[in-house]
Amino acid sequence: MEDLYDLTIAIWSQTNVKLQEGISLALISEFESKLDFKFPENFKAFYQKVNGFVEGEWNKDMFSLWPIERITKEYLIAENKDYVPFCDYLISCYTFGYVKSGEGIIMDITSDKICNTFEEFIQLLNSNSDILY
């Protein structure tokens, strides 16, 4: 996991994606309370390294990984309180996130489960997998 995350951060840095500094477990816990949702441990491990992209940034394939503050903001204004989005494609054309009542990561426009873990999601992003479209 560490190697995947470090490799991902290096790839994003080399392609000039502006990244937010990582955040503490205590801060993640505060946001979990606001969301009434516990992020998986692998998600927390990554966000301790990088708190998503700087607002308005996206990778070369037009995906943006949100900082925890935006995750919370988007959740609080959304009608669906069972869905916690953390990434979007093409400036919010659609999002990816967790369903509180389910497992894995889904794409919101189809409600299809695209992978089981955050690590798998990062691998899909790194490979620009067709599953993301």
PDB file of N, CA, C and O in Angstrom, residues 72-119:
ATOM      1  N   THR A  72     -16.630  16.878   2.681  1.00  0.00           N
ATOM      2  CA  THR A  72     -17.627  17.224   3.692  1.00  0.00           C
ATOM      3  C   THR A  72     -18.622  18.240   3.154  1.00  0.00           C
ATOM      4  O   THR A  72     -19.838  18.085   3.322  1.00  0.00           O
ATOM      5  N   LYS A  73     -18.131  19.269   2.487  1.00  0.00           N
ATOM      6  CA  LYS A  73     -19.002  20.305   1.921  1.00  0.00           C
ATOM      7  C   LYS A  73     -20.003  19.699   0.936  1.00  0.00           C
ATOM      8  O   LYS A  73     -21.204  19.975   1.009  1.00  0.00           O
ATOM      9  N   GLU A  74     -19.513  18.863   0.024  1.00  0.00           N
ATOM     10  CA  GLU A  74     -20.394  18.247  -0.980  1.00  0.00           C
ATOM     11  C   GLU A  74     -21.418  17.331  -0.322  1.00  0.00           C
ATOM     12  O   GLU A  74     -22.581  17.301  -0.719  1.00  0.00           O
ATOM     13  N   TYR A  75     -21.001  16.602   0.694  1.00  0.00           N
ATOM     14  CA  TYR A  75     -21.912  15.709   1.404  1.00  0.00           C
ATOM     15  C   TYR A  75     -23.009  16.506   2.111  1.00  0.00           C
ATOM     16  O   TYR A  75     -24.189  16.146   2.042  1.00  0.00           O
ATOM     17  N   LEU A  76     -22.624  17.579   2.776  1.00  0.00           N
ATOM     18  CA  LEU A  76     -23.591  18.347   3.567  1.00  0.00           C
ATOM     19  C   LEU A  76     -24.653  19.027   2.707  1.00  0.00           C
ATOM     20  O   LEU A  76     -25.782  19.215   3.159  1.00  0.00           O
ATOM     21  N   ILE A  77     -24.321  19.382   1.460  1.00  0.00           N
ATOM     22  CA  ILE A  77     -25.313  20.036   0.594  1.00  0.00           C
ATOM     23  C   ILE A  77     -26.108  19.045  -0.264  1.00  0.00           C
ATOM     24  O   ILE A  77     -27.097  19.408  -0.879  1.00  0.00           O
ATOM     25  N   ALA A  78     -25.671  17.798  -0.273  1.00  0.00           N
ATOM     26  CA  ALA A  78     -26.334  16.779  -1.097  1.00  0.00           C
ATOM     27  C   ALA A  78     -27.605  16.274  -0.432  1.00  0.00           C
ATOM     28  O   ALA A  78     -27.731  16.282   0.793  1.00  0.00           O
ATOM     29  N   GLU A  79     -28.543  15.834  -1.253  1.00  0.00           N
ATOM     30  CA  GLU A  79     -29.771  15.243  -0.736  1.00  0.00           C
ATOM     31  C   GLU A  79     -29.548  13.817  -0.252  1.00  0.00           C
ATOM     32  O   GLU A  79     -30.153  13.382   0.721  1.00  0.00           O
ATOM     33  N   ASN A  80     -28.692  13.072  -0.938  1.00  0.00           N
ATOM     34  CA  ASN A  80     -28.452  11.668  -0.615  1.00  0.00           C
ATOM     35  C   ASN A  80     -27.429  11.560   0.512  1.00  0.00           C
ATOM     36  O   ASN A  80     -26.226  11.711   0.292  1.00  0.00           O
ATOM     37  N   LYS A  81     -27.891  11.301   1.704  1.00  0.00           N
ATOM     38  CA  LYS A  81     -27.003  11.197   2.873  1.00  0.00           C
ATOM     39  C   LYS A  81     -26.444   9.793   3.058  1.00  0.00           C
ATOM     40  O   LYS A  81     -25.805   9.510   4.065  1.00  0.00           O
ATOM     41  N   ASP A  82     -26.675   8.914   2.086  1.00  0.00           N
ATOM     42  CA  ASP A  82     -26.093   7.578   2.120  1.00  0.00           C
ATOM     43  C   ASP A  82     -24.836   7.502   1.251  1.00  0.00           C
ATOM     44  O   ASP A  82     -24.160   6.490   1.224  1.00  0.00           O
ATOM     45  N   TYR A  83     -24.509   8.588   0.547  1.00  0.00           N
ATOM     46  CA  TYR A  83     -23.397   8.601  -0.408  1.00  0.00           C
ATOM     47  C   TYR A  83     -22.371   9.645   0.000  1.00  0.00           C
ATOM     48  O   TYR A  83     -22.710  10.802   0.245  1.00  0.00           O
ATOM     49  N   VAL A  84     -21.092   9.219   0.067  1.00  0.00           N
ATOM     50  CA  VAL A  84     -19.993  10.112   0.444  1.00  0.00           C
ATOM     51  C   VAL A  84     -19.011  10.174  -0.728  1.00  0.00           C
ATOM     52  O   VAL A  84     -18.131   9.317  -0.860  1.00  0.00           O
ATOM     53  N   PRO A  85     -19.155  11.181  -1.614  1.00  0.00           N
ATOM     54  CA  PRO A  85     -18.260  11.285  -2.771  1.00  0.00           C
ATOM     55  C   PRO A  85     -16.891  11.833  -2.373  1.00  0.00           C
ATOM     56  O   PRO A  85     -16.780  12.603  -1.421  1.00  0.00           O
ATOM     57  N   PHE A  86     -15.855  11.420  -3.118  1.00  0.00           N
ATOM     58  CA  PHE A  86     -14.508  11.927  -2.841  1.00  0.00           C
ATOM     59  C   PHE A  86     -13.711  12.272  -4.097  1.00  0.00           C
ATOM     60  O   PHE A  86     -12.594  12.772  -4.014  1.00  0.00           O
ATOM     61  N   CYS A  87     -14.268  12.021  -5.273  1.00  0.00           N
ATOM     62  CA  CYS A  87     -13.541  12.272  -6.520  1.00  0.00           C
ATOM     63  C   CYS A  87     -14.560  12.569  -7.611  1.00  0.00           C
ATOM     64  O   CYS A  87     -15.662  12.030  -7.595  1.00  0.00           O
ATOM     65  N   ASP A  88     -14.180  13.451  -8.537  1.00  0.00           N
ATOM     66  CA  ASP A  88     -15.070  13.688  -9.667  1.00  0.00           C
ATOM     67  C   ASP A  88     -14.310  13.592 -10.981  1.00  0.00           C
ATOM     68  O   ASP A  88     -13.080  13.643 -11.018  1.00  0.00           O
ATOM     69  N   TYR A  89     -15.081  13.452 -12.040  1.00  0.00           N
ATOM     70  CA  TYR A  89     -14.559  13.414 -13.399  1.00  0.00           C
ATOM     71  C   TYR A  89     -15.118  14.588 -14.176  1.00  0.00           C
ATOM     72  O   TYR A  89     -16.309  14.892 -14.077  1.00  0.00           O
ATOM     73  N   LEU A  90     -14.281  15.235 -14.935  1.00  0.00           N
ATOM     74  CA  LEU A  90     -14.670  16.303 -15.862  1.00  0.00           C
ATOM     75  C   LEU A  90     -15.494  17.391 -15.173  1.00  0.00           C
ATOM     76  O   LEU A  90     -16.607  17.704 -15.562  1.00  0.00           O
ATOM     77  N   ILE A  91     -14.913  17.918 -14.105  1.00  0.00           N
ATOM     78  CA  ILE A  91     -15.512  19.003 -13.322  1.00  0.00           C
ATOM     79  C   ILE A  91     -16.945  18.661 -12.906  1.00  0.00           C
ATOM     80  O   ILE A  91     -17.914  19.292 -13.293  1.00  0.00           O
ATOM     81  N   SER A  92     -17.068  17.600 -12.151  1.00  0.00           N
ATOM     82  CA  SER A  92     -18.316  17.131 -11.539  1.00  0.00           C
ATOM     83  C   SER A  92     -19.345  16.596 -12.527  1.00  0.00           C
ATOM     84  O   SER A  92     -20.540  16.611 -12.256  1.00  0.00           O
ATOM     85  N   CYS A  93     -18.875  16.110 -13.664  1.00  0.00           N
ATOM     86  CA  CYS A  93     -19.780  15.417 -14.580  1.00  0.00           C
ATOM     87  C   CYS A  93     -20.404  14.225 -13.852  1.00  0.00           C
ATOM     88  O   CYS A  93     -21.583  13.967 -13.958  1.00  0.00           O
ATOM     89  N   TYR A  94     -19.553  13.502 -13.124  1.00  0.00           N
ATOM     90  CA  TYR A  94     -20.020  12.465 -12.214  1.00  0.00           C
ATOM     91  C   TYR A  94     -18.958  12.262 -11.143  1.00  0.00           C
ATOM     92  O   TYR A  94     -17.836  12.751 -11.265  1.00  0.00           O
ATOM     93  N   THR A  95     -19.348  11.550 -10.086  1.00  0.00           N
ATOM     94  CA  THR A  95     -18.455  11.391  -8.939  1.00  0.00           C
ATOM     95  C   THR A  95     -18.286   9.916  -8.574  1.00  0.00           C
ATOM     96  O   THR A  95     -19.057   9.055  -9.012  1.00  0.00           O
ATOM     97  N   PHE A  96     -17.290   9.693  -7.735  1.00  0.00           N
ATOM     98  CA  PHE A  96     -17.008   8.379  -7.165  1.00  0.00           C
ATOM     99  C   PHE A  96     -17.005   8.525  -5.659  1.00  0.00           C
ATOM    100  O   PHE A  96     -16.541   9.540  -5.127  1.00  0.00           O
ATOM    101  N   GLY A  97     -17.521   7.521  -4.978  1.00  0.00           N
ATOM    102  CA  GLY A  97     -17.551   7.617  -3.530  1.00  0.00           C
ATOM    103  C   GLY A  97     -18.031   6.339  -2.872  1.00  0.00           C
ATOM    104  O   GLY A  97     -18.230   5.315  -3.523  1.00  0.00           O
ATOM    105  N   TYR A  98     -18.202   6.460  -1.568  1.00  0.00           N
ATOM    106  CA  TYR A  98     -18.651   5.347  -0.733  1.00  0.00           C
ATOM    107  C   TYR A  98     -20.152   5.450  -0.495  1.00  0.00           C
ATOM    108  O   TYR A  98     -20.693   6.548  -0.367  1.00  0.00           O
ATOM    109  N   VAL A  99     -20.802   4.305  -0.406  1.00  0.00           N
ATOM    110  CA  VAL A  99     -22.196   4.234   0.027  1.00  0.00           C
ATOM    111  C   VAL A  99     -22.156   3.741   1.468  1.00  0.00           C
ATOM    112  O   VAL A  99     -21.588   2.686   1.754  1.00  0.00           O
ATOM    113  N   LYS A 100     -22.731   4.524   2.362  1.00  0.00           N
ATOM    114  CA  LYS A 100     -22.682   4.169   3.785  1.00  0.00           C
ATOM    115  C   LYS A 100     -23.292   2.795   4.061  1.00  0.00           C
ATOM    116  O   LYS A 100     -22.816   2.061   4.919  1.00  0.00           O
ATOM    117  N   SER A 101     -24.345   2.461   3.341  1.00  0.00           N
ATOM    118  CA  SER A 101     -25.054   1.204   3.594  1.00  0.00           C
ATOM    119  C   SER A 101     -24.498   0.038   2.785  1.00  0.00           C
ATOM    120  O   SER A 101     -25.065  -1.048   2.803  1.00  0.00           O
ATOM    121  N   GLY A 102     -23.384   0.267   2.061  1.00  0.00           N
ATOM    122  CA  GLY A 102     -22.824  -0.792   1.230  1.00  0.00           C
ATOM    123  C   GLY A 102     -21.325  -0.904   1.386  1.00  0.00           C
ATOM    124  O   GLY A 102     -20.742  -0.326   2.293  1.00  0.00           O
ATOM    125  N   GLU A 103     -20.739  -1.636   0.478  1.00  0.00           N
ATOM    126  CA  GLU A 103     -19.294  -1.821   0.492  1.00  0.00           C
ATOM    127  C   GLU A 103     -18.722  -1.409  -0.850  1.00  0.00           C
ATOM    128  O   GLU A 103     -19.388  -1.478  -1.875  1.00  0.00           O
ATOM    129  N   GLY A 104     -17.468  -0.990  -0.829  1.00  0.00           N
ATOM    130  CA  GLY A 104     -16.785  -0.639  -2.057  1.00  0.00           C
ATOM    131  C   GLY A 104     -17.027   0.796  -2.475  1.00  0.00           C
ATOM    132  O   GLY A 104     -17.578   1.604  -1.730  1.00  0.00           O
ATOM    133  N   ILE A 105     -16.583   1.087  -3.690  1.00  0.00           N
ATOM    134  CA  ILE A 105     -16.656   2.440  -4.256  1.00  0.00           C
ATOM    135  C   ILE A 105     -17.545   2.384  -5.483  1.00  0.00           C
ATOM    136  O   ILE A 105     -17.404   1.497  -6.330  1.00  0.00           O
ATOM    137  N   ILE A 106     -18.454   3.352  -5.580  1.00  0.00           N
ATOM    138  CA  ILE A 106     -19.391   3.378  -6.703  1.00  0.00           C
ATOM    139  C   ILE A 106     -19.208   4.640  -7.547  1.00  0.00           C
ATOM    140  O   ILE A 106     -18.633   5.625  -7.104  1.00  0.00           O
ATOM    141  N   MET A 107     -19.750   4.563  -8.757  1.00  0.00           N
ATOM    142  CA  MET A 107     -19.875   5.719  -9.640  1.00  0.00           C
ATOM    143  C   MET A 107     -21.310   6.208  -9.482  1.00  0.00           C
ATOM    144  O   MET A 107     -22.257   5.426  -9.625  1.00  0.00           O
ATOM    145  N   ASP A 108     -21.491   7.491  -9.168  1.00  0.00           N
ATOM    146  CA  ASP A 108     -22.834   7.961  -8.819  1.00  0.00           C
ATOM    147  C   ASP A 108     -23.852   7.890  -9.941  1.00  0.00           C
ATOM    148  O   ASP A 108     -25.010   7.610  -9.697  1.00  0.00           O
ATOM    149  N   ILE A 109     -23.454   8.130 -11.193  1.00  0.00           N
ATOM    150  CA  ILE A 109     -24.463   8.185 -12.260  1.00  0.00           C
ATOM    151  C   ILE A 109     -25.032   6.814 -12.611  1.00  0.00           C
ATOM    152  O   ILE A 109     -26.134   6.729 -13.144  1.00  0.00           O
ATOM    153  N   THR A 110     -24.295   5.762 -12.304  1.00  0.00           N
ATOM    154  CA  THR A 110     -24.789   4.417 -12.604  1.00  0.00           C
ATOM    155  C   THR A 110     -25.111   3.626 -11.337  1.00  0.00           C
ATOM    156  O   THR A 110     -25.791   2.611 -11.418  1.00  0.00           O
ATOM    157  N   SER A 111     -24.599   4.077 -10.219  1.00  0.00           N
ATOM    158  CA  SER A 111     -24.669   3.351  -8.942  1.00  0.00           C
ATOM    159  C   SER A 111     -23.948   2.006  -9.009  1.00  0.00           C
ATOM    160  O   SER A 111     -24.133   1.157  -8.149  1.00  0.00           O
ATOM    161  N   ASP A 112     -23.137   1.826 -10.047  1.00  0.00           N
ATOM    162  CA  ASP A 112     -22.366   0.594 -10.184  1.00  0.00           C
ATOM    163  C   ASP A 112     -21.161   0.617  -9.258  1.00  0.00           C
ATOM    164  O   ASP A 112     -20.462   1.632  -9.159  1.00  0.00           O
ATOM    165  N   LYS A 113     -20.920  -0.509  -8.618  1.00  0.00           N
ATOM    166  CA  LYS A 113     -19.702  -0.673  -7.829  1.00  0.00           C
ATOM    167  C   LYS A 113     -18.552  -0.852  -8.808  1.00  0.00           C
ATOM    168  O   LYS A 113     -18.594  -1.738  -9.659  1.00  0.00           O
ATOM    169  N   ILE A 114     -17.532   0.009  -8.683  1.00  0.00           N
ATOM    170  CA  ILE A 114     -16.415  -0.087  -9.624  1.00  0.00           C
ATOM    171  C   ILE A 114     -15.195  -0.789  -9.033  1.00  0.00           C
ATOM    172  O   ILE A 114     -14.338  -1.255  -9.775  1.00  0.00           O
ATOM    173  N   CYS A 115     -15.112  -0.822  -7.707  1.00  0.00           N
ATOM    174  CA  CYS A 115     -14.014  -1.534  -7.055  1.00  0.00           C
ATOM    175  C   CYS A 115     -14.343  -1.716  -5.576  1.00  0.00           C
ATOM    176  O   CYS A 115     -15.287  -1.121  -5.071  1.00  0.00           O
ATOM    177  N   ASN A 116     -13.531  -2.519  -4.921  1.00  0.00           N
ATOM    178  CA  ASN A 116     -13.780  -2.831  -3.513  1.00  0.00           C
ATOM    179  C   ASN A 116     -13.070  -1.908  -2.541  1.00  0.00           C
ATOM    180  O   ASN A 116     -13.575  -1.645  -1.461  1.00  0.00           O
ATOM    181  N   THR A 117     -11.863  -1.448  -2.904  1.00  0.00           N
ATOM    182  CA  THR A 117     -11.053  -0.690  -1.956  1.00  0.00           C
ATOM    183  C   THR A 117     -10.540   0.608  -2.557  1.00  0.00           C
ATOM    184  O   THR A 117     -10.504   0.787  -3.781  1.00  0.00           O
ATOM    185  N   PHE A 118     -10.091   1.489  -1.673  1.00  0.00           N
ATOM    186  CA  PHE A 118      -9.483   2.738  -2.116  1.00  0.00           C
ATOM    187  C   PHE A 118      -8.199   2.469  -2.901  1.00  0.00           C
ATOM    188  O   PHE A 118      -7.922   3.150  -3.883  1.00  0.00           O
ATOM    189  N   GLU A 119      -7.429   1.466  -2.489  1.00  0.00           N
ATOM    190  CA  GLU A 119      -6.214   1.106  -3.221  1.00  0.00           C
ATOM    191  C   GLU A 119      -6.547   0.732  -4.661  1.00  0.00           C
ATOM    192  O   GLU A 119      -5.861   1.151  -5.600  1.00  0.00           O
TER     193      GLU A 119
END
